[in-house]
Coordinates of C-alpha atoms and ligand atoms in Angstrom, one line a residue:
M7 CA -0.1 3.6 17.6
S8 CA 3.3 1.5 16.9
T9 CA 1.8 -2.2 15.9
V10 CA 4.0 -4.7 18.0
T11 CA 3.7 -2.7 21.2
T12 CA -0.4 -3.3 21.0
P13 CA -0.8 -4.9 24.0
F14 CA -2.3 -8.7 23.4
P15 CA -6.1 -7.4 25.2
V16 CA -6.2 -4.7 22.8
A17 CA -5.4 -6.3 19.6
L18 CA -7.8 -9.3 20.3
R19 CA -10.5 -6.8 20.4
L20 CA -9.4 -4.7 17.6
L21 CA -9.6 -8.0 15.2
V22 CA -12.3 -9.8 17.0
G23 CA -14.5 -6.2 16.6
Y24 CA -13.0 -6.0 13.0
V25 CA -14.5 -9.8 12.1
A26 CA -16.9 -9.5 13.8
S27 CA -18.4 -5.8 12.1
T28 CA -17.1 -7.3 8.8
D29 CA -19.5 -10.1 8.4
R30 CA -22.4 -10.2 11.9
L31 CA -24.1 -13.1 10.6
R32 CA -21.2 -14.9 9.7
F33 CA -19.9 -14.1 12.6
A34 CA -22.0 -15.0 14.7
G35 CA -22.5 -18.7 13.1
F36 CA -18.7 -18.7 13.6
V37 CA -19.3 -17.9 17.4
V38 CA -22.0 -20.0 17.4
L39 CA -20.0 -23.1 16.3
V40 CA -16.7 -22.7 18.6
V41 CA -19.3 -22.6 21.9
V42 CA -21.1 -26.0 20.7
E43 CA -17.4 -27.6 19.3
G44 CA -16.1 -26.3 22.5
L45 CA -18.2 -28.0 25.2
L46 CA -18.1 -31.2 23.1
G47 CA -15.2 -31.3 24.8
P48 CA -16.6 -31.7 28.3
V49 CA -19.7 -33.3 27.5
T50 CA -17.5 -36.4 25.9
I51 CA -15.4 -36.5 28.7
A52 CA -18.9 -36.8 30.9
A53 CA -20.7 -38.9 28.9
S54 CA -17.0 -41.6 29.3
G55 CA -17.2 -41.6 32.7
L56 CA -20.8 -42.1 32.8
A57 CA -20.2 -45.3 30.4
V58 CA -17.4 -46.7 32.8
A59 CA -20.0 -46.5 35.8
R60 CA -23.2 -47.9 34.1
A61 CA -20.4 -50.7 32.5
A62 CA -19.9 -53.4 35.9
P63 CA -23.8 -53.7 36.4
A64 CA -24.5 -54.0 33.0
F65 CA -22.0 -56.7 32.8
G66 CA -24.0 -59.9 32.5
A67 CA -27.2 -58.4 33.2
G68 CA -28.2 -59.2 29.8
L69 CA -29.2 -57.2 26.4
D70 CA -32.9 -56.6 27.6
S71 CA -31.7 -55.4 30.6
A72 CA -31.9 -51.5 32.0
A73 CA -28.8 -51.8 33.0
A74 CA -27.8 -52.3 29.5
A75 CA -30.3 -49.9 27.8
A76 CA -28.4 -47.2 30.3
L77 CA -25.3 -48.0 29.0
A78 CA -25.3 -48.4 25.2
A79 CA -27.1 -44.7 26.3
A80 CA -23.9 -43.2 27.8
V81 CA -21.8 -45.1 24.6
G82 CA -24.0 -43.4 22.9
L83 CA -24.2 -40.0 23.8
A84 CA -20.2 -40.3 24.2
G85 CA -19.9 -41.7 20.8
L86 CA -22.8 -38.7 19.1
A87 CA -20.2 -35.9 21.0
F88 CA -17.2 -37.7 19.9
A89 CA -18.5 -37.7 15.7
A90 CA -20.4 -34.2 16.5
G91 CA -16.7 -32.6 17.5
Q92 CA -15.3 -34.5 14.5
L93 CA -17.9 -32.9 11.9
I94 CA -18.3 -29.6 13.3
T95 CA -14.0 -28.8 13.0
P96 CA -14.0 -28.9 9.0
L97 CA -17.4 -26.7 9.4
R98 CA -16.2 -24.3 11.6
D99 CA -12.9 -23.5 9.7
A100 CA -14.7 -23.3 6.5
V101 CA -16.6 -20.1 8.0
A102 CA -13.2 -18.7 9.5
T103 CA -12.0 -19.4 6.3
S104 CA -14.8 -17.2 4.3
L105 CA -15.0 -14.8 7.3
G106 CA -11.3 -14.5 7.1
S107 CA -11.3 -13.9 3.0
R108 CA -14.0 -11.5 3.8
V109 CA -11.4 -9.4 6.3
A110 CA -8.8 -9.3 4.0
Q111 CA -10.7 -7.9 1.2
R112 CA -12.4 -5.5 3.4
M113 CA -8.8 -4.0 4.3
R114 CA -7.9 -4.4 1.1
E115 CA -10.4 -2.0 -0.3
Q116 CA -10.0 -0.1 3.2
L117 CA -6.3 0.5 2.1
L118 CA -7.5 1.7 -1.2
S119 CA -10.0 3.6 -1.0
A120 CA -7.7 5.9 1.6
T121 CA -4.6 5.5 -1.0
V122 CA -6.5 5.9 -4.2
G123 CA -9.5 8.1 -2.8
P124 CA -8.0 11.4 -2.0
P125 CA -8.3 13.9 -4.9
G126 CA -5.0 15.5 -4.1
L127 CA -1.3 13.9 -3.5
A128 CA 0.1 15.5 -0.4
H129 CA -0.7 12.3 1.6
L130 CA 1.5 10.1 -0.3
E131 CA 4.0 12.5 -0.4
D132 CA 4.3 13.2 3.5
P133 CA 6.4 11.1 5.1
E134 CA 4.3 9.3 8.3
T135 CA 1.5 9.3 6.1
A136 CA 3.4 7.2 3.4
E137 CA 4.8 4.9 6.4
E138 CA 1.5 4.6 8.2
I139 CA -0.4 3.4 4.4
R140 CA 2.7 0.9 3.7
R141 CA 2.1 -0.7 8.0
A142 CA -1.7 -0.1 6.9
G143 CA -0.6 -3.1 4.0
E144 CA 1.7 -5.3 5.5
Y145 CA -1.5 -7.6 6.4
E146 CA -0.3 -8.8 2.7
W147 CA 2.8 -9.0 3.5
A148 CA 4.6 -12.7 2.2
D149 CA 5.8 -13.7 5.7
L150 CA 2.7 -13.1 7.5
A151 CA 0.2 -15.1 7.9
P152 CA -3.1 -15.0 5.6
L153 CA -6.4 -13.8 7.2
T154 CA -7.8 -16.9 6.9
T155 CA -5.7 -19.0 8.6
I156 CA -5.5 -15.9 11.6
V157 CA -9.2 -16.2 12.0
Q158 CA -9.0 -20.3 11.6
Q159 CA -6.5 -20.3 14.6
L160 CA -8.5 -17.7 16.6
G161 CA -11.7 -20.2 16.2
A162 CA -9.2 -23.0 16.8
A163 CA -8.0 -21.5 20.5
L164 CA -11.4 -19.8 21.6
K165 CA -12.7 -23.6 21.1
T166 CA -9.8 -25.2 22.7
V167 CA -10.6 -22.0 25.9
I168 CA -14.4 -23.2 26.2
S169 CA -13.4 -26.6 26.2
A170 CA -10.6 -25.9 28.9
A171 CA -13.0 -24.4 31.3
G172 CA -15.8 -27.6 31.0
A173 CA -13.0 -29.4 31.6
G174 CA -11.9 -27.5 35.0
V175 CA -15.9 -27.8 36.1
L176 CA -15.3 -31.6 35.8
L177 CA -11.6 -31.9 37.8
A178 CA -13.4 -29.2 40.2
G179 CA -15.6 -32.5 41.2
F180 CA -12.4 -34.1 42.8
A181 CA -11.3 -31.0 44.2
W182 CA -11.5 -27.5 44.0
W183 CA -7.8 -26.3 44.1
A184 CA -7.3 -29.3 40.9
P185 CA -8.6 -27.2 38.4
L186 CA -7.3 -24.0 39.5
L187 CA -3.5 -25.1 40.2
L188 CA -3.4 -26.8 36.4
I189 CA -5.6 -23.3 34.9
L190 CA -2.9 -20.7 36.9
A191 CA 0.3 -22.6 35.4
A192 CA -0.9 -23.1 31.9
V193 CA -2.3 -19.2 32.1
G194 CA 0.7 -17.9 34.3
T195 CA 3.3 -19.5 31.7
H196 CA 1.3 -18.1 29.1
V197 CA 1.5 -14.4 30.2
W198 CA 5.0 -15.1 30.9
M199 CA 6.1 -16.5 27.2
A200 CA 3.6 -13.5 25.8
G201 CA 6.2 -11.5 27.9
N202 CA 8.8 -13.1 26.0
E203 CA 7.7 -13.6 23.0
H204 CA 6.5 -9.8 23.0
E205 CA 10.8 -8.6 23.5
I206 CA 11.4 -11.0 20.3
V207 CA 8.7 -9.0 18.2
E208 CA 9.7 -5.5 19.6
Q209 CA 13.6 -6.8 18.4
H210 CA 11.9 -7.2 15.4
E211 CA 10.0 -4.5 14.5
A212 CA 13.0 -1.7 16.0
H213 CA 15.2 -3.2 13.5
A214 CA 12.2 -3.6 10.1
G215 CA 14.6 -0.9 8.7
Q216 CA 17.2 -3.1 8.7
Q217 CA 15.4 -5.4 6.7
R218 CA 13.8 -3.7 4.2
R219 CA 17.0 -1.6 3.9
A220 CA 18.4 -5.4 2.9
D221 CA 15.6 -6.0 0.3
Y222 CA 15.9 -2.5 -1.1
F223 CA 19.2 -3.5 -2.0
R224 CA 18.5 -7.1 -2.9
D225 CA 15.7 -5.9 -5.3
L226 CA 18.1 -3.4 -6.9
A227 CA 20.3 -6.4 -7.4
L228 CA 17.6 -8.9 -9.5
D229 CA 15.8 -5.7 -10.7
P230 CA 15.7 -5.8 -14.4
P231 CA 15.5 -1.9 -15.0
A232 CA 18.8 -1.2 -12.5
A233 CA 20.6 -4.5 -14.2
K234 CA 22.5 -1.9 -16.8
E235 CA 24.0 0.1 -14.6
V236 CA 24.4 -2.5 -11.6
R237 CA 26.8 -4.6 -14.4
L238 CA 28.5 -1.1 -15.8
F239 CA 29.0 0.6 -11.9
G240 CA 30.2 -3.2 -11.2
L241 CA 28.1 -2.3 -8.1
A242 CA 27.1 -6.3 -8.2
G243 CA 29.4 -7.0 -5.3
W244 CA 29.1 -3.3 -3.0
L245 CA 24.8 -4.5 -3.6
A246 CA 25.2 -7.7 -1.8
G247 CA 27.4 -7.3 0.5
R248 CA 24.8 -4.1 1.5
A249 CA 22.0 -6.8 1.6
R250 CA 23.7 -9.4 3.9
R251 CA 25.2 -6.4 6.1
H252 CA 21.5 -5.3 7.0
R253 CA 20.0 -9.1 6.9
T254 CA 22.5 -9.6 9.5
A255 CA 22.2 -6.7 12.1
Y256 CA 18.8 -7.1 11.7
L257 CA 18.9 -10.7 12.5
R258 CA 21.2 -10.8 14.7
H259 CA 18.9 -8.8 17.0
V260 CA 16.4 -11.1 16.8
W261 CA 18.3 -14.2 18.0
Q262 CA 19.7 -12.5 20.8
A263 CA 16.3 -11.8 21.9
R264 CA 15.0 -15.7 20.5
R265 CA 18.5 -17.2 23.0
A266 CA 17.3 -14.6 25.7
N267 CA 13.8 -16.9 25.4
L268 CA 15.1 -20.5 25.9
R269 CA 15.4 -20.1 29.3
P270 CA 12.1 -19.0 29.9
V271 CA 10.5 -21.8 27.5
L272 CA 12.4 -24.4 29.8
L273 CA 10.7 -22.9 32.8
T274 CA 7.5 -22.8 31.5
L275 CA 7.4 -26.5 30.7
G276 CA 8.9 -27.3 34.7
T277 CA 6.2 -25.2 36.0
I278 CA 3.5 -27.5 34.0
A279 CA 5.5 -30.3 34.8
V280 CA 5.1 -30.1 38.8
A281 CA 1.6 -29.1 38.6
N282 CA 0.2 -32.0 36.6
G283 CA 2.4 -33.9 39.0
A284 CA 1.2 -32.8 41.9
V285 CA -2.7 -33.2 40.5
L286 CA -1.9 -36.3 39.6
A287 CA 0.4 -37.5 42.6
A288 CA -3.3 -36.6 44.6
L289 CA -5.5 -38.4 41.9
G290 CA -3.6 -41.5 42.8
A291 CA -3.3 -41.2 46.2
T292 CA -7.3 -40.7 46.7
A293 CA -7.7 -44.0 43.8
V294 CA -5.7 -46.0 46.2
S295 CA -7.0 -45.1 49.6
G296 CA -10.5 -46.2 48.1
G297 CA -11.7 -42.2 47.6
L298 CA -12.5 -42.6 44.2
G299 CA -14.0 -45.3 42.2
A300 CA -13.0 -46.2 38.1
A301 CA -15.4 -43.5 36.7
E302 CA -15.0 -40.5 38.6
L303 CA -11.3 -41.7 37.9
T304 CA -11.8 -42.1 34.4
V305 CA -13.3 -38.1 33.8
Y306 CA -10.8 -37.0 36.3
V307 CA -7.6 -38.1 34.2
Q308 CA -9.7 -37.1 31.1
A309 CA -10.4 -33.7 31.8
L310 CA -6.7 -33.4 33.5
I311 CA -5.5 -34.4 29.6
A312 CA -7.6 -31.8 28.5
L313 CA -6.4 -28.9 30.3
Q314 CA -3.3 -29.4 28.7
S315 CA -4.4 -27.7 25.3
L316 CA -4.9 -24.0 27.1
G317 CA -1.4 -24.0 26.7
H318 CA -3.1 -23.9 22.6
P319 CA -4.3 -20.8 22.4
L320 CA -0.2 -19.9 23.7
L321 CA 0.3 -19.7 19.9
A322 CA -2.8 -18.1 18.7
T323 CA -1.3 -15.0 20.4
W324 CA 1.3 -14.5 17.5
W325 CA -1.7 -15.0 15.1
V326 CA -3.9 -12.5 16.8
R327 CA -0.9 -10.1 17.3
Q328 CA -0.4 -10.3 13.5
G329 CA -4.3 -10.3 12.3
A330 CA -4.1 -7.4 14.0
A331 CA -0.9 -5.5 12.7
A332 CA -2.5 -3.3 10.4
L333 CA -5.8 -2.4 12.1
P334 CA -4.6 0.3 14.2
H335 CA -2.7 2.2 10.8
L336 CA -5.9 0.8 8.9
V337 CA -8.8 2.5 11.4
G338 CA -8.7 6.0 10.7
L339 CA -5.6 6.3 7.9
A340 CA -9.3 7.0 5.1
E341 CA -9.4 10.0 7.6
R342 CA -6.3 11.5 7.5
T343 CA -5.5 11.0 3.9
H344 CA -8.4 13.0 2.6
R345 CA -8.0 15.5 5.6
L346 CA -4.1 15.7 3.9
S347 CA -5.7 15.8 0.4
V348 CA -7.1 18.8 -1.3
R349 CA -10.7 18.9 -0.2
P350 CA -13.3 20.7 -2.7
R351 CA -15.0 24.3 -1.2
G352 CA -17.4 24.8 -4.8
S353 CA -18.9 22.2 -6.9
A354 CA -19.5 25.2 -10.1
P355 CA -19.3 22.9 -13.5
A356 CA -16.0 23.5 -15.1
I357 CA -16.8 22.0 -18.4
G358 CA -15.6 24.4 -21.7
M359 CA -12.9 26.4 -19.1
P360 CA -10.8 28.0 -19.5
R361 CA -12.7 30.7 -21.8
R362 CA -10.9 33.6 -20.7
E363 CA -7.8 32.9 -18.9
L364 CA -6.3 30.9 -16.1
R365 CA -4.5 33.1 -13.7
L366 CA -2.0 32.4 -10.8
S367 CA -2.3 35.6 -8.4
G368 CA -0.1 35.7 -5.1
V369 CA 0.4 31.9 -5.4
R370 CA 3.4 31.0 -2.6
F371 CA 3.7 26.7 -2.0
G372 CA 5.7 25.2 0.1
Y373 CA 5.7 21.1 0.4
P374 CA 3.9 20.0 4.0
G375 CA 6.4 19.2 6.1
H376 CA 8.9 22.2 4.6
D377 CA 9.2 25.6 5.8
R378 CA 11.1 26.8 2.6
P379 CA 8.3 27.7 -0.5
V380 CA 8.8 26.8 -3.6
L381 CA 6.7 29.3 -5.0
D382 CA 6.7 32.8 -3.7
G383 CA 4.8 35.2 -5.1
V384 CA 3.8 33.9 -8.6
E385 CA 2.1 36.1 -11.2
L386 CA 0.7 34.8 -14.1
A387 CA -1.8 35.2 -17.1
I388 CA -2.0 32.9 -19.7
P389 CA -4.7 33.8 -22.0
A390 CA -7.1 30.7 -22.9
G391 CA -6.5 29.6 -26.3
S392 CA -3.2 30.4 -25.8
S393 CA 0.5 28.2 -25.7
L394 CA 2.9 29.1 -22.5
A395 CA 6.4 27.4 -21.7
I396 CA 7.6 27.6 -18.4
V397 CA 11.5 27.6 -18.5
G398 CA 13.7 27.8 -15.4
R399 CA 16.2 26.3 -14.4
N400 CA 16.1 23.0 -12.4
G401 CA 14.0 22.6 -8.8
E402 CA 12.5 26.1 -10.0
G403 CA 9.3 24.9 -9.7
K404 CA 8.0 23.8 -12.8
T405 CA 6.6 20.5 -12.0
T406 CA 5.1 21.9 -9.1
L407 CA 3.2 25.2 -11.0
L408 CA 1.7 22.7 -12.7
K409 CA 0.4 20.1 -10.0
L410 CA -1.3 24.2 -8.5
L411 CA -2.7 24.3 -11.7
A412 CA -4.1 19.9 -11.8
R413 CA -4.9 20.7 -8.2
F414 CA -3.3 17.9 -6.5
Y415 CA -2.6 20.6 -4.2
D416 CA -3.4 24.2 -3.1
P417 CA -2.0 27.2 -2.8
D418 CA -0.8 28.3 0.6
E419 CA -1.5 32.0 -0.4
G420 CA -3.2 33.6 -2.8
A421 CA -5.2 31.2 -5.6
V422 CA -5.5 29.8 -8.8
R423 CA -8.6 31.5 -10.7
I424 CA -10.0 30.1 -14.1
D425 CA -12.0 32.3 -16.3
G426 CA -12.2 34.6 -12.1
T427 CA -13.3 31.5 -10.5
D428 CA -10.9 30.4 -7.4
L429 CA -10.1 27.3 -8.6
R430 CA -10.9 25.2 -5.0
D431 CA -14.6 26.6 -6.1
L432 CA -15.3 24.6 -9.0
D433 CA -15.8 21.2 -8.7
L434 CA -12.8 18.7 -8.7
A435 CA -13.7 16.6 -11.3
S436 CA -15.0 18.1 -14.0
W437 CA -11.7 20.5 -14.1
R438 CA -9.9 17.5 -14.4
A439 CA -12.1 16.6 -17.5
Q440 CA -10.8 19.6 -19.0
L441 CA -7.3 18.9 -19.0
A442 CA -4.5 16.6 -20.5
V443 CA -0.9 16.2 -18.7
I444 CA 1.2 14.3 -19.4
F445 CA 4.2 14.7 -16.7
Q446 CA 7.8 13.5 -16.8
D447 CA 7.3 10.4 -15.2
F448 CA 4.2 9.3 -17.2
I449 CA 3.2 6.2 -17.1
R450 CA 3.9 3.7 -19.3
Y451 CA 1.3 1.6 -18.7
E452 CA 2.3 -2.6 -19.6
L453 CA -1.0 -2.5 -21.7
T454 CA -2.3 -2.3 -26.0
A455 CA -0.6 0.2 -27.8
H456 CA -4.2 0.8 -28.4
Q457 CA -5.1 1.4 -24.1
N458 CA -1.8 3.1 -23.7
V459 CA -2.9 6.1 -26.4
G460 CA -7.0 5.4 -25.5
F461 CA -6.4 6.4 -21.8
G462 CA -6.9 9.8 -23.0
R463 CA -10.1 9.3 -22.6
V464 CA -10.8 6.4 -21.2
E465 CA -14.8 6.6 -21.8
T466 CA -14.3 6.4 -25.6
A467 CA -11.0 4.2 -25.6
G468 CA -12.8 1.7 -27.7
D469 CA -12.8 4.3 -30.4
P470 CA -10.1 2.7 -32.6
E471 CA -10.4 5.7 -35.4
A472 CA -10.2 8.1 -33.1
V473 CA -7.5 6.6 -30.8
R474 CA -5.1 6.0 -34.8
R475 CA -5.7 9.8 -35.7
A476 CA -4.1 10.6 -32.2
A477 CA -1.1 8.3 -32.6
E478 CA -0.7 10.6 -36.2
R479 CA -0.7 13.3 -35.0
A480 CA 1.8 12.3 -32.2
G481 CA 4.2 11.1 -34.8
A482 CA 4.0 7.3 -33.1
L483 CA 1.4 5.3 -36.0
E484 CA 4.4 4.1 -38.0
L485 CA 6.4 2.8 -34.6
I486 CA 2.8 1.2 -33.3
K487 CA 2.4 0.0 -37.4
D488 CA 6.1 -1.9 -37.0
L489 CA 4.8 -3.5 -33.5
P490 CA 4.6 -6.9 -33.8
D491 CA 0.7 -7.3 -33.2
G492 CA 0.5 -3.8 -34.0
W493 CA -1.9 -1.8 -32.2
Q494 CA -2.8 -5.2 -29.4
T495 CA 1.0 -5.5 -29.2
V496 CA 1.5 -5.3 -25.3
L497 CA 4.2 -2.3 -23.9
S498 CA 6.0 -4.6 -21.5
R499 CA 8.6 -7.4 -22.7
H500 CA 7.6 -9.2 -19.0
Y501 CA 4.3 -10.5 -21.4
R502 CA 4.4 -13.2 -24.6
G503 CA 4.9 -10.8 -27.8
G504 CA 5.0 -7.9 -26.4
V505 CA 7.7 -5.4 -26.8
D506 CA 9.4 -2.4 -25.4
L507 CA 9.7 1.0 -26.4
S508 CA 13.3 3.3 -26.5
G509 CA 12.3 6.3 -24.5
G510 CA 11.6 8.7 -27.5
Q511 CA 9.3 6.1 -28.8
W512 CA 7.0 6.2 -25.3
Q513 CA 7.2 10.1 -24.9
R514 CA 5.3 9.7 -28.8
I515 CA 2.8 7.5 -27.1
A516 CA 2.8 9.6 -24.2
L517 CA 1.6 13.0 -26.7
A518 CA -0.6 10.6 -28.5
R519 CA -2.5 9.9 -25.2
A520 CA -2.4 13.5 -24.7
L521 CA -3.5 14.9 -28.3
R522 CA -6.5 12.0 -27.7
A523 CA -7.9 14.0 -24.9
A524 CA -7.3 17.0 -26.2
D525 CA -9.2 15.3 -29.2
A526 CA -12.0 14.4 -26.7
G527 CA -12.7 18.0 -25.6
A528 CA -9.7 18.6 -23.2
R529 CA -9.6 22.5 -22.4
L530 CA -6.0 22.4 -21.0
L531 CA -3.2 20.8 -22.3
V532 CA -0.1 20.3 -20.0
L533 CA 3.4 19.4 -21.1
D534 CA 6.2 18.5 -18.5
E535 CA 9.3 17.4 -20.3
P536 CA 7.6 14.8 -21.8
T537 CA 9.9 15.1 -25.0
A538 CA 13.2 15.4 -23.0
A539 CA 14.3 11.6 -24.4
L540 CA 14.2 12.7 -28.4
D541 CA 16.6 14.9 -29.7
V542 CA 16.7 18.5 -30.1
R543 CA 15.9 18.5 -33.4
A544 CA 12.9 16.1 -33.1
E545 CA 11.7 18.0 -30.1
A546 CA 11.7 20.9 -31.3
A547 CA 9.8 19.8 -34.6
L548 CA 7.0 17.9 -32.7
F549 CA 6.9 21.0 -30.4
E550 CA 5.6 23.3 -33.5
R551 CA 3.7 20.6 -34.8
F552 CA 2.0 19.5 -31.3
L553 CA 1.3 24.0 -31.5
E554 CA -0.2 23.7 -34.8
L555 CA -2.2 20.7 -34.3
T556 CA -3.3 21.6 -31.1
A557 CA -4.2 25.7 -32.1
G558 CA -6.5 26.9 -30.2
T559 CA -6.3 25.1 -27.2
T560 CA -4.8 26.4 -24.0
T561 CA -1.6 24.7 -23.9
V562 CA 1.3 24.5 -21.1
L563 CA 4.9 23.5 -21.5
V564 CA 7.7 22.7 -19.8
T565 CA 10.5 22.2 -20.9
H566 CA 14.8 22.4 -20.5
R567 CA 15.7 23.1 -24.4
L568 CA 14.8 26.7 -24.9
S569 CA 15.3 27.0 -28.6
S570 CA 11.8 23.9 -28.8
V571 CA 10.0 26.7 -26.8
R572 CA 10.1 29.5 -29.7
H573 CA 6.7 29.2 -31.5
V574 CA 4.6 29.2 -28.1
D575 CA 2.8 32.5 -27.6
R576 CA 4.6 33.3 -25.0
I577 CA 7.5 32.2 -22.1
A578 CA 7.0 32.4 -18.9
V579 CA 11.1 32.1 -16.4
L580 CA 11.2 30.6 -13.2
D581 CA 13.1 31.9 -11.2
R582 CA 13.2 31.8 -6.9
G583 CA 9.7 30.7 -6.8
R584 CA 8.8 33.7 -8.8
I585 CA 8.2 34.9 -12.7
A586 CA 11.0 37.0 -13.2
Q587 CA 10.2 37.4 -16.8
H588 CA 7.2 37.2 -19.1
G589 CA 7.4 37.8 -22.5
T590 CA 8.0 36.3 -25.9
H591 CA 10.7 35.1 -27.5
A592 CA 11.4 38.0 -29.9
E593 CA 10.8 40.3 -26.5
L594 CA 13.0 38.3 -24.2
M595 CA 15.9 38.0 -26.5
A596 CA 15.8 41.8 -26.9
T597 CA 16.3 42.1 -22.4
D598 CA 18.9 41.9 -20.6
G599 CA 18.0 39.0 -18.2
L600 CA 18.1 35.3 -17.3
Y601 CA 15.9 33.7 -20.5
R602 CA 18.6 35.6 -23.0
R603 CA 21.8 34.3 -20.6
M604 CA 20.1 30.5 -20.8
Y605 CA 19.5 30.6 -24.4
R606 CA 23.1 31.7 -25.6
L607 CA 24.2 29.8 -23.1
Q608 CA 22.7 26.4 -24.7
A609 CA 23.2 28.1 -28.6
R610 CA 26.9 28.0 -27.7
R611 CA 27.4 24.6 -26.4
F612 CA 24.8 23.0 -29.2
D613 CA 26.9 24.6 -31.6
E614 CA 29.8 23.0 -29.6
G615 CA 28.3 20.6 -30.4
V616 CA 26.8 19.2 -27.6
H617 CA 23.8 18.3 -28.6
D618 CA 21.7 17.8 -26.2
A619 CA 21.7 20.8 -24.2
Ligands
ATP718 N1 6.5 16.0 -3.5 C1 7.6 16.9 -2.7 N2 7.7 16.8 -1.4 C2 8.5 17.4 -1.1 N3 9.5 18.7 -1.7 C3 9.5 18.4 -3.8 C4 7.7 17.8 -3.2 N4 8.1 17.5 -5.3 C5 9.1 18.7 -5.2 N5 9.7 19.0 -4.1 C6 10.9 20.0 -4.3 O1 10.4 21.3 -4.9 C7 11.3 21.7 -5.2 C8 10.5 22.3 -6.7 O2 10.4 21.3 -7.4 P1 9.7 20.8 -9.1 O3 10.1 19.7 -9.4 O4 8.9 21.4 -9.1 O5 11.0 21.5 -10.3 P2 11.0 22.3 -11.3 O6 11.8 23.1 -11.6 O7 10.2 21.1 -12.1 O8 12.4 20.4 -11.4 P3 13.5 20.1 -12.8 O9 13.3 21.2 -13.6 O10 14.8 19.1 -12.2 O11 12.4 19.5 -13.3 C9 12.4 21.3 -5.5 O12 13.3 21.8 -4.6 C10 12.1 19.7 -5.2 O13 13.1 19.2 -4.1

């Protein structure tokens, strides 16, 4: 469901329902305050009319007369109602603020559980769900009103409606048609204006893509990591131009809708003025002809003034729409993301696995929404305790295969089996605890060096000796020692005293993290080109060392540099969705196939001095 096409009554129902179910008790208190505050307005008007009526008999009757006492009671009631109104408003606002912040907190948690909760990745990579997640998070947009203000506005609008209804009842004492005319003018114009406002918001929504594009180009121009390329390629002017073009295209549509809205606004004001003029004229004429006394006139004129505020809730429609904007996307999002994600089928513990082997049999897999399978009939056995390198050209599905091993996705056909058990039948958390995976795009945590390595096993992240040992084995100890604050240095220059590392240094940190996980009991190490930023020799040396250190642990490596994987037990060549070749380096070199061709090509390029081959 689209955000702005949500009609106002639906948005109102959604928002009120959500607020009420967030904190029923607080919401009930809020409603009581709003109703009482709303009724205080008409009570004040009626009491002031009573005071005027009782004023004439009280004049000259003496302080202790009954007439004076009646006047004092009427004035006291009016004063009391007014004072109570003054007190209750800040109280109602405070309750609204606390309700609003609870609502925002609940939305935040719902969004988090819908996004982070599912164990797989499909919901994050599916464009439609990713869009739903984005929209569900829009309640926190900077240009959107905070929920605290939205609930406050809702309370103010409801109070105004109740007050106006009371004023209408009072004015009906003069003539039934008078409040009807004023209410019709206000509500009619309200509906009319809402339609126009709807048009503006629709334009905003229809062209929000242009705005997002403009934001993207602006962010790219301002983003420090992009700064190097932006300068080198001289992209600054181009980016600024693009940002301007998209922003102008977006604003042009919104301005057009606003201009079109101007005429109805003037007509609206005219209609309200005519309706009020008619009622005031009737009141005046009746008073002049002696049909109304001063007290009644006081009440009716005040009631007429109070009815003017009926236009205010018009503004609340905007707030309500903003407040409810994310709700249609948020409601049911968790169900949707969990449905897309892999689902546990079994709960067999995976502790200590693999003991015998990891086997992929007849594995076929394509990303959701894509027709062509990436893997199509993969057969591969990895004996426990051995090392395997997966090689292949770009885009052949090496990372995808690793994602299946980590069970971010399930195969469409075939199965991944660990010691003969289908991965789907294992308890996922316990299987993941057996893994130490470093992906190509591993995270560079903007945290201390100690935390960056210690996250390999977060439960024991505080064990300095274990963390130090892992860093030493990954060849990262020297670089950590050289940091200004050693282990406590934050690895980000966005923080005072923090430093940024080079690509190769970051990779050593990531490796240390994986080794920390292996030390702590991970049984399957998976490295997806984490050493691409090292030079050929450094990578080969590191892999060799890594294999030595992790001997006996099942290890799967992905790399493009074939010279680095000579020391693994076996190499699998992935080509066109299948394992085209499988064997030791020597076996594969003895066969005329893709591996030998790729190896020779890389060796030649290396000899020619292209050292990054
Ligand atoms: N989340 C995704 N959604 C849709 N398609 C994807 C997704 N991730 C990867 N692909 C596609 O699947 C194919 C295999 O990608 P994968 O990253 O597994 O290849 P790779 O062999 O690891 O590549 P490289 O050597 O370049 O790292 C590619 O065509 C890629 O475009």
